[in-house]
Short mmCIF file of C-alpha atoms in Angstrom, two decimals:
data_model
loop_
_atom_site.label_atom_id
_atom_site.label_comp_id
_atom_site.label_asym_id
_atom_site.label_seq_id
_atom_site.Cartn_x
_atom_site.Cartn_y
_atom_site.Cartn_z
CA UNK P 1189 -72.51 21.41 12.44
CA UNK P 1190 -69.21 19.59 11.89
CA UNK P 1191 -67.21 18.83 8.78
CA UNK P 1192 -66.79 15.18 7.82
CA UNK P 1193 -63.37 14.51 6.28
CA UNK P 1194 -64.79 11.64 4.23
CA UNK P 1195 -67.72 13.67 2.88
CA UNK P 1196 -65.41 16.61 2.22
CA UNK P 1197 -63.10 14.40 0.17
CA UNK P 1198 -66.03 12.93 -1.77
CA UNK P 1199 -67.40 16.37 -2.67
CA UNK P 1200 -63.93 17.65 -3.59
CA UNK P 1201 -63.36 14.66 -5.87
CA UNK P 1202 -66.79 15.11 -7.46
CA UNK P 1203 -66.17 18.80 -8.11
CA UNK P 1204 -62.74 17.98 -9.49
CA UNK P 1205 -64.29 15.69 -12.09
CA UNK P 1206 -66.80 18.36 -13.09
CA UNK P 1207 -64.05 20.97 -13.31
CA UNK P 1208 -61.78 18.95 -15.60
CA UNK P 1209 -64.70 18.24 -17.93
CA UNK P 1210 -65.51 21.94 -18.23
CA UNK P 1211 -63.64 23.33 -21.24
CA UNK P 1212 -64.44 26.92 -20.32
CA UNK P 1213 -62.97 26.49 -16.85
CA UNK P 1214 -59.88 24.80 -18.25
CA UNK P 1215 -59.24 27.60 -20.73
CA UNK P 1216 -59.92 30.52 -18.39
CA UNK P 1217 -58.41 29.07 -15.22
CA UNK P 1218 -55.75 26.47 -15.99
CA UNK P 1219 -54.48 27.62 -19.40
CA UNK P 1220 -54.45 31.29 -18.45
CA UNK P 1221 -52.70 30.50 -15.17
CA UNK P 1222 -49.92 28.57 -16.92
CA UNK P 1223 -49.48 30.98 -19.83
CA UNK P 1224 -49.43 34.21 -17.84
CA UNK P 1225 -47.70 32.73 -14.80
CA UNK P 1226 -44.72 31.54 -16.86
CA UNK P 1227 -44.92 33.78 -19.92
CA UNK P 1228 -44.33 37.25 -18.47
CA UNK P 1229 -41.41 36.38 -16.13
CA UNK P 1230 -39.86 34.23 -18.88
CA UNK P 1231 -40.13 37.07 -21.40
CA UNK P 1232 -38.60 39.54 -18.97
CA UNK P 1233 -35.71 37.18 -18.23
CA UNK P 1234 -35.03 36.50 -21.93
CA UNK P 1235 -35.00 40.21 -22.74
CA UNK P 1236 -32.78 40.97 -19.76
CA UNK P 1237 -35.16 43.75 -18.81
CA UNK P 1238 -34.21 44.02 -15.17
CA UNK P 1239 -32.40 42.72 -12.11
CA UNK P 1240 -33.10 39.48 -10.27
CA UNK P 1241 -35.12 41.43 -7.71
CA UNK P 1242 -37.30 42.83 -10.49
CA UNK P 1243 -37.78 39.31 -11.84
CA UNK P 1244 -38.88 38.07 -8.41
CA UNK P 1245 -41.34 40.97 -8.10
CA UNK P 1246 -42.77 40.27 -11.56
CA UNK P 1247 -43.09 36.57 -10.75
CA UNK P 1248 -44.89 37.19 -7.45
CA UNK P 1249 -47.11 39.91 -8.88
CA UNK P 1250 -48.17 37.85 -11.89
CA UNK P 1251 -48.54 34.69 -9.80
CA UNK P 1252 -50.85 36.44 -7.33
CA UNK P 1253 -52.84 37.95 -10.20
CA UNK P 1254 -53.51 34.60 -11.88
CA UNK P 1255 -54.17 33.08 -8.47
CA UNK P 1256 -57.17 35.42 -8.23
CA UNK P 1257 -58.49 33.92 -11.48
CA UNK P 1258 -58.12 30.31 -10.33
CA UNK P 1259 -59.59 30.94 -6.87
CA UNK P 1260 -61.80 34.00 -6.37
CA UNK P 1261 -63.16 34.23 -9.91
CA UNK P 1262 -63.42 30.47 -10.47
CA UNK P 1263 -65.18 29.95 -7.14
CA UNK P 1264 -67.69 32.69 -7.93
CA UNK P 1265 -68.42 31.36 -11.41
CA UNK P 1266 -68.57 27.70 -10.38
CA UNK P 1267 -70.88 28.19 -7.41
CA UNK P 1268 -73.19 30.50 -9.37
CA UNK P 1269 -73.46 27.93 -12.16
CA UNK P 1270 -74.05 25.11 -9.67
CA UNK P 1271 -76.69 27.25 -7.96
CA UNK P 1272 -78.55 28.07 -11.18
CA UNK P 1273 -78.43 24.42 -12.24
CA UNK P 1274 -79.92 23.50 -8.83
CA UNK P 1275 -76.96 21.21 -8.26
CA UNK P 1276 -76.24 22.76 -4.87
CA UNK P 1277 -79.86 22.15 -3.86
CA UNK P 1278 -79.61 18.51 -4.95
CA UNK P 1279 -76.39 18.02 -3.00
CA UNK P 1280 -78.09 19.32 0.14
CA UNK P 1281 -80.88 16.77 -0.39
CA UNK P 1282 -78.31 13.94 -0.19
CA UNK P 1283 -77.74 14.61 3.50
CA UNK P 1284 -74.37 16.31 3.05
CA UNK P 1285 -73.84 19.24 5.37
CA UNK P 1286 -73.55 22.77 4.00
CA UNK P 1287 -69.95 22.96 5.17
CA UNK P 1288 -69.05 19.73 3.37
CA UNK P 1289 -70.60 20.96 0.12
CA UNK P 1290 -68.90 24.35 0.12
CA UNK P 1291 -65.74 22.99 1.73
CA UNK P 1292 -65.40 20.35 -0.97
CA UNK P 1293 -65.58 22.93 -3.74
CA UNK P 1294 -63.12 25.23 -1.99
CA UNK P 1295 -60.72 22.38 -1.18
CA UNK P 1296 -60.75 21.28 -4.82
CA UNK P 1297 -59.83 24.75 -6.11
CA UNK P 1298 -57.22 25.34 -3.40
CA UNK P 1299 -55.47 22.05 -4.24
CA UNK P 1300 -55.58 22.76 -7.97
CA UNK P 1301 -54.29 26.32 -7.54
CA UNK P 1302 -51.47 25.12 -5.31
CA UNK P 1303 -50.50 22.45 -7.86
CA UNK P 1304 -50.52 25.03 -10.67
CA UNK P 1305 -48.38 27.37 -8.57
CA UNK P 1306 -45.82 24.62 -7.95
CA UNK P 1307 -45.78 23.77 -11.66
CA UNK P 1308 -45.27 27.40 -12.71
CA UNK P 1309 -42.60 28.01 -10.06
CA UNK P 1310 -40.61 24.88 -10.92
CA UNK P 1311 -40.78 25.76 -14.62
CA UNK P 1312 -39.42 29.25 -13.95
CA UNK P 1313 -36.64 27.91 -11.74
CA UNK P 1314 -35.50 25.75 -14.65
CA UNK P 1315 -36.06 28.21 -17.52
CA UNK P 1316 -35.06 31.54 -15.97
CA UNK P 1317 -32.64 33.01 -13.45
CA UNK P 1318 -35.40 33.13 -10.83
CA UNK P 1319 -33.92 31.90 -7.52
CA UNK P 1320 -35.49 29.21 -5.36
CA UNK P 1321 -37.16 30.63 -2.21
CA UNK P 1322 -34.90 30.72 0.80
CA UNK P 1323 -37.89 29.65 2.92
CA UNK P 1324 -40.00 27.30 0.73
CA UNK P 1325 -42.39 26.46 3.58
CA UNK P 1326 -43.31 30.11 4.04
CA UNK P 1327 -43.78 30.42 0.28
CA UNK P 1328 -46.07 27.39 0.25
CA UNK P 1329 -48.00 28.71 3.25
CA UNK P 1330 -48.53 32.06 1.51
CA UNK P 1331 -49.94 30.31 -1.56
CA UNK P 1332 -52.20 27.86 0.28
CA UNK P 1333 -53.48 30.39 2.83
CA UNK P 1334 -53.99 33.00 0.12
CA UNK P 1335 -55.84 30.58 -2.14
CA UNK P 1336 -58.08 29.51 0.74
CA UNK P 1337 -59.00 33.09 1.66
CA UNK P 1338 -59.63 34.06 -1.97
CA UNK P 1339 -61.91 31.03 -2.41
CA UNK P 1340 -63.87 32.02 0.71
CA UNK P 1341 -64.25 35.54 -0.64
CA UNK P 1342 -65.32 34.15 -4.01
CA UNK P 1343 -68.04 32.09 -2.32
CA UNK P 1344 -69.15 35.15 -0.35
CA UNK P 1345 -69.22 37.27 -3.51
CA UNK P 1346 -71.86 34.99 -5.06
CA UNK P 1347 -74.35 36.73 -2.77
CA UNK P 1348 -74.12 39.81 -5.00
CA UNK P 1349 -74.40 37.90 -8.30
CA UNK P 1350 -78.02 37.59 -9.53
CA UNK P 1351 -77.33 34.89 -12.16
CA UNK P 1352 -74.41 32.83 -13.43
CA UNK P 1353 -74.01 34.73 -16.73
CA UNK P 1354 -72.92 37.81 -14.76
CA UNK P 1355 -70.50 36.04 -12.42
CA UNK P 1356 -67.32 36.49 -14.47
CA UNK P 1357 -67.97 40.14 -15.50
CA UNK P 1358 -68.88 41.11 -11.93
CA UNK P 1359 -65.72 39.46 -10.56
CA UNK P 1360 -63.48 41.24 -13.09
CA UNK P 1361 -63.09 44.53 -11.14
CA UNK P 1362 -61.65 42.66 -8.15
CA UNK P 1363 -59.24 40.84 -10.48
CA UNK P 1364 -58.03 44.13 -11.96
CA UNK P 1365 -57.63 45.85 -8.59
CA UNK P 1366 -55.90 42.83 -7.04
CA UNK P 1367 -53.55 42.51 -10.01
CA UNK P 1368 -52.73 46.22 -9.90
CA UNK P 1369 -52.00 46.15 -6.19
CA UNK P 1370 -49.94 42.95 -6.41
CA UNK P 1371 -47.75 44.35 -9.21
CA UNK P 1372 -48.96 41.90 -11.84
CA UNK P 1373 -49.39 44.71 -14.40
CA UNK P 1374 -45.93 46.15 -13.94
CA UNK P 1375 -44.77 49.20 -11.96
CA UNK P 1376 -47.97 51.15 -12.64
CA UNK P 1377 -48.35 51.92 -8.94
CA UNK P 1378 -45.35 54.24 -9.13
CA UNK P 1379 -47.27 56.76 -11.23
CA UNK P 1380 -50.48 56.63 -9.18
CA UNK P 1381 -51.26 58.69 -6.05
CA UNK P 1382 -49.98 57.26 -2.78
CA UNK P 1383 -53.46 56.76 -1.35
CA UNK P 1384 -54.23 54.28 -4.15
CA UNK P 1385 -51.39 52.04 -2.98
CA UNK P 1386 -52.60 52.37 0.63
CA UNK P 1387 -56.11 51.28 -0.29
CA UNK P 1388 -54.96 48.40 -2.50
CA UNK P 1389 -52.60 47.33 0.26
CA UNK P 1390 -55.64 46.34 2.31
CA UNK P 1391 -56.53 43.58 -0.17
CA UNK P 1392 -55.63 39.97 0.70
CA UNK P 1393 -53.42 39.72 -2.38
CA UNK P 1394 -51.04 42.25 -0.83
CA UNK P 1395 -50.59 39.91 2.14
CA UNK P 1396 -49.79 37.00 -0.20
CA UNK P 1397 -47.11 39.01 -2.00
CA UNK P 1398 -45.62 40.26 1.30
CA UNK P 1399 -45.21 36.74 2.70
CA UNK P 1400 -43.89 35.34 -0.57
CA UNK P 1401 -41.39 38.19 -0.87
CA UNK P 1402 -40.14 37.40 2.63
CA UNK P 1403 -39.68 33.76 1.57
CA UNK P 1404 -37.55 34.94 -1.37
CA UNK P 1405 -35.46 37.37 0.68
CA UNK P 1406 -31.76 36.56 0.46
CA UNK P 1407 -31.18 36.76 4.21
CA UNK P 1408 -33.26 36.04 7.29
CA UNK P 1409 -33.79 33.63 10.15
CA UNK P 1410 -36.81 31.61 11.20
CA UNK P 1411 -37.70 34.16 13.86
CA UNK P 1412 -37.40 37.05 11.42
CA UNK P 1413 -39.58 35.23 8.88
CA UNK P 1414 -42.26 34.56 11.49
CA UNK P 1415 -42.30 38.19 12.57
CA UNK P 1416 -42.49 39.39 8.97
CA UNK P 1417 -45.35 36.98 8.24
CA UNK P 1418 -47.39 37.93 11.32
CA UNK P 1419 -49.11 41.04 9.89
CA UNK P 1420 -49.90 39.47 6.47
CA UNK P 1421 -51.27 36.38 8.22
CA UNK P 1422 -53.48 38.56 10.43
CA UNK P 1423 -54.73 40.40 7.34
CA UNK P 1424 -55.63 37.10 5.66
CA UNK P 1425 -57.37 35.93 8.86
CA UNK P 1426 -59.51 39.08 8.91
CA UNK P 1427 -60.54 38.60 5.27
CA UNK P 1428 -61.27 34.92 5.95
CA UNK P 1429 -63.53 35.89 8.85
CA UNK P 1430 -65.37 38.41 6.66
CA UNK P 1431 -65.87 35.84 3.92
CA UNK P 1432 -67.07 33.16 6.35
CA UNK P 1433 -69.48 35.60 8.03
CA UNK P 1434 -71.10 36.54 4.71
CA UNK P 1435 -71.36 32.89 3.66
CA UNK P 1436 -73.04 31.84 6.91
CA UNK P 1437 -75.49 34.73 6.91
CA UNK P 1438 -76.29 35.36 3.24
CA UNK P 1439 -75.20 32.49 0.96
CA UNK P 1440 -77.99 31.45 -1.43
CA UNK P 1441 -78.37 27.79 -2.36
CA UNK P 1442 -81.01 28.38 -5.03
CA UNK P 1443 -81.36 30.85 -7.88
CA UNK P 1444 -83.72 33.75 -7.38
CA UNK P 1445 -85.94 32.42 -10.16
CA UNK P 1446 -86.60 29.22 -8.20
#
């Protein structure tokens, strides 16, 4: 089964229209992304609460945390709602392939999350002392690759969700753990046992932060950046493979009631 670029674009555009008409999605995904993504680093900069390195860490930690909301959590909620409304079943009846249907939804959320990240980053560059990444391409790759993997995991997680009303609450633990490991809740990790950091370091959000931090490093060459990004990229690839495997084997297109 192949993916049609035209069908993929059609489904992504269709899902984009549905998303921007959903007030709940706009408030929990877009508004929260913008407010938290800019608010915390801006507050820290205005209060002069730390060095530039601390500001970068806060920015990357908070950005990765809200990225989980706009990708993993939003994908889980959206697909569960579409499933319970039998919209996914109707889309399959149109002749679209399964990959086009899921790929269109994922592509829509990846593009939107990347656009929100660019908006938040540019705002912080203008409003705070946050430096521009030394390697903007690596920074962009970290965001896009991370958003893609988190969307795949969100689609895979729908397997465990019995109905759409439980999607957001069931996705919340992953959001909290990912935010804690990424540093989005401050330096809490410093007071926790070392094994907690080791376990949370296995999450895909840790790989996103590692690559983005390399992009912000003051010094480095192309070769050094590629070597530093190799392990985080491999970690994201492993999580992507796990998500894709679960989707292929267990993804449900209809609610259990149907």
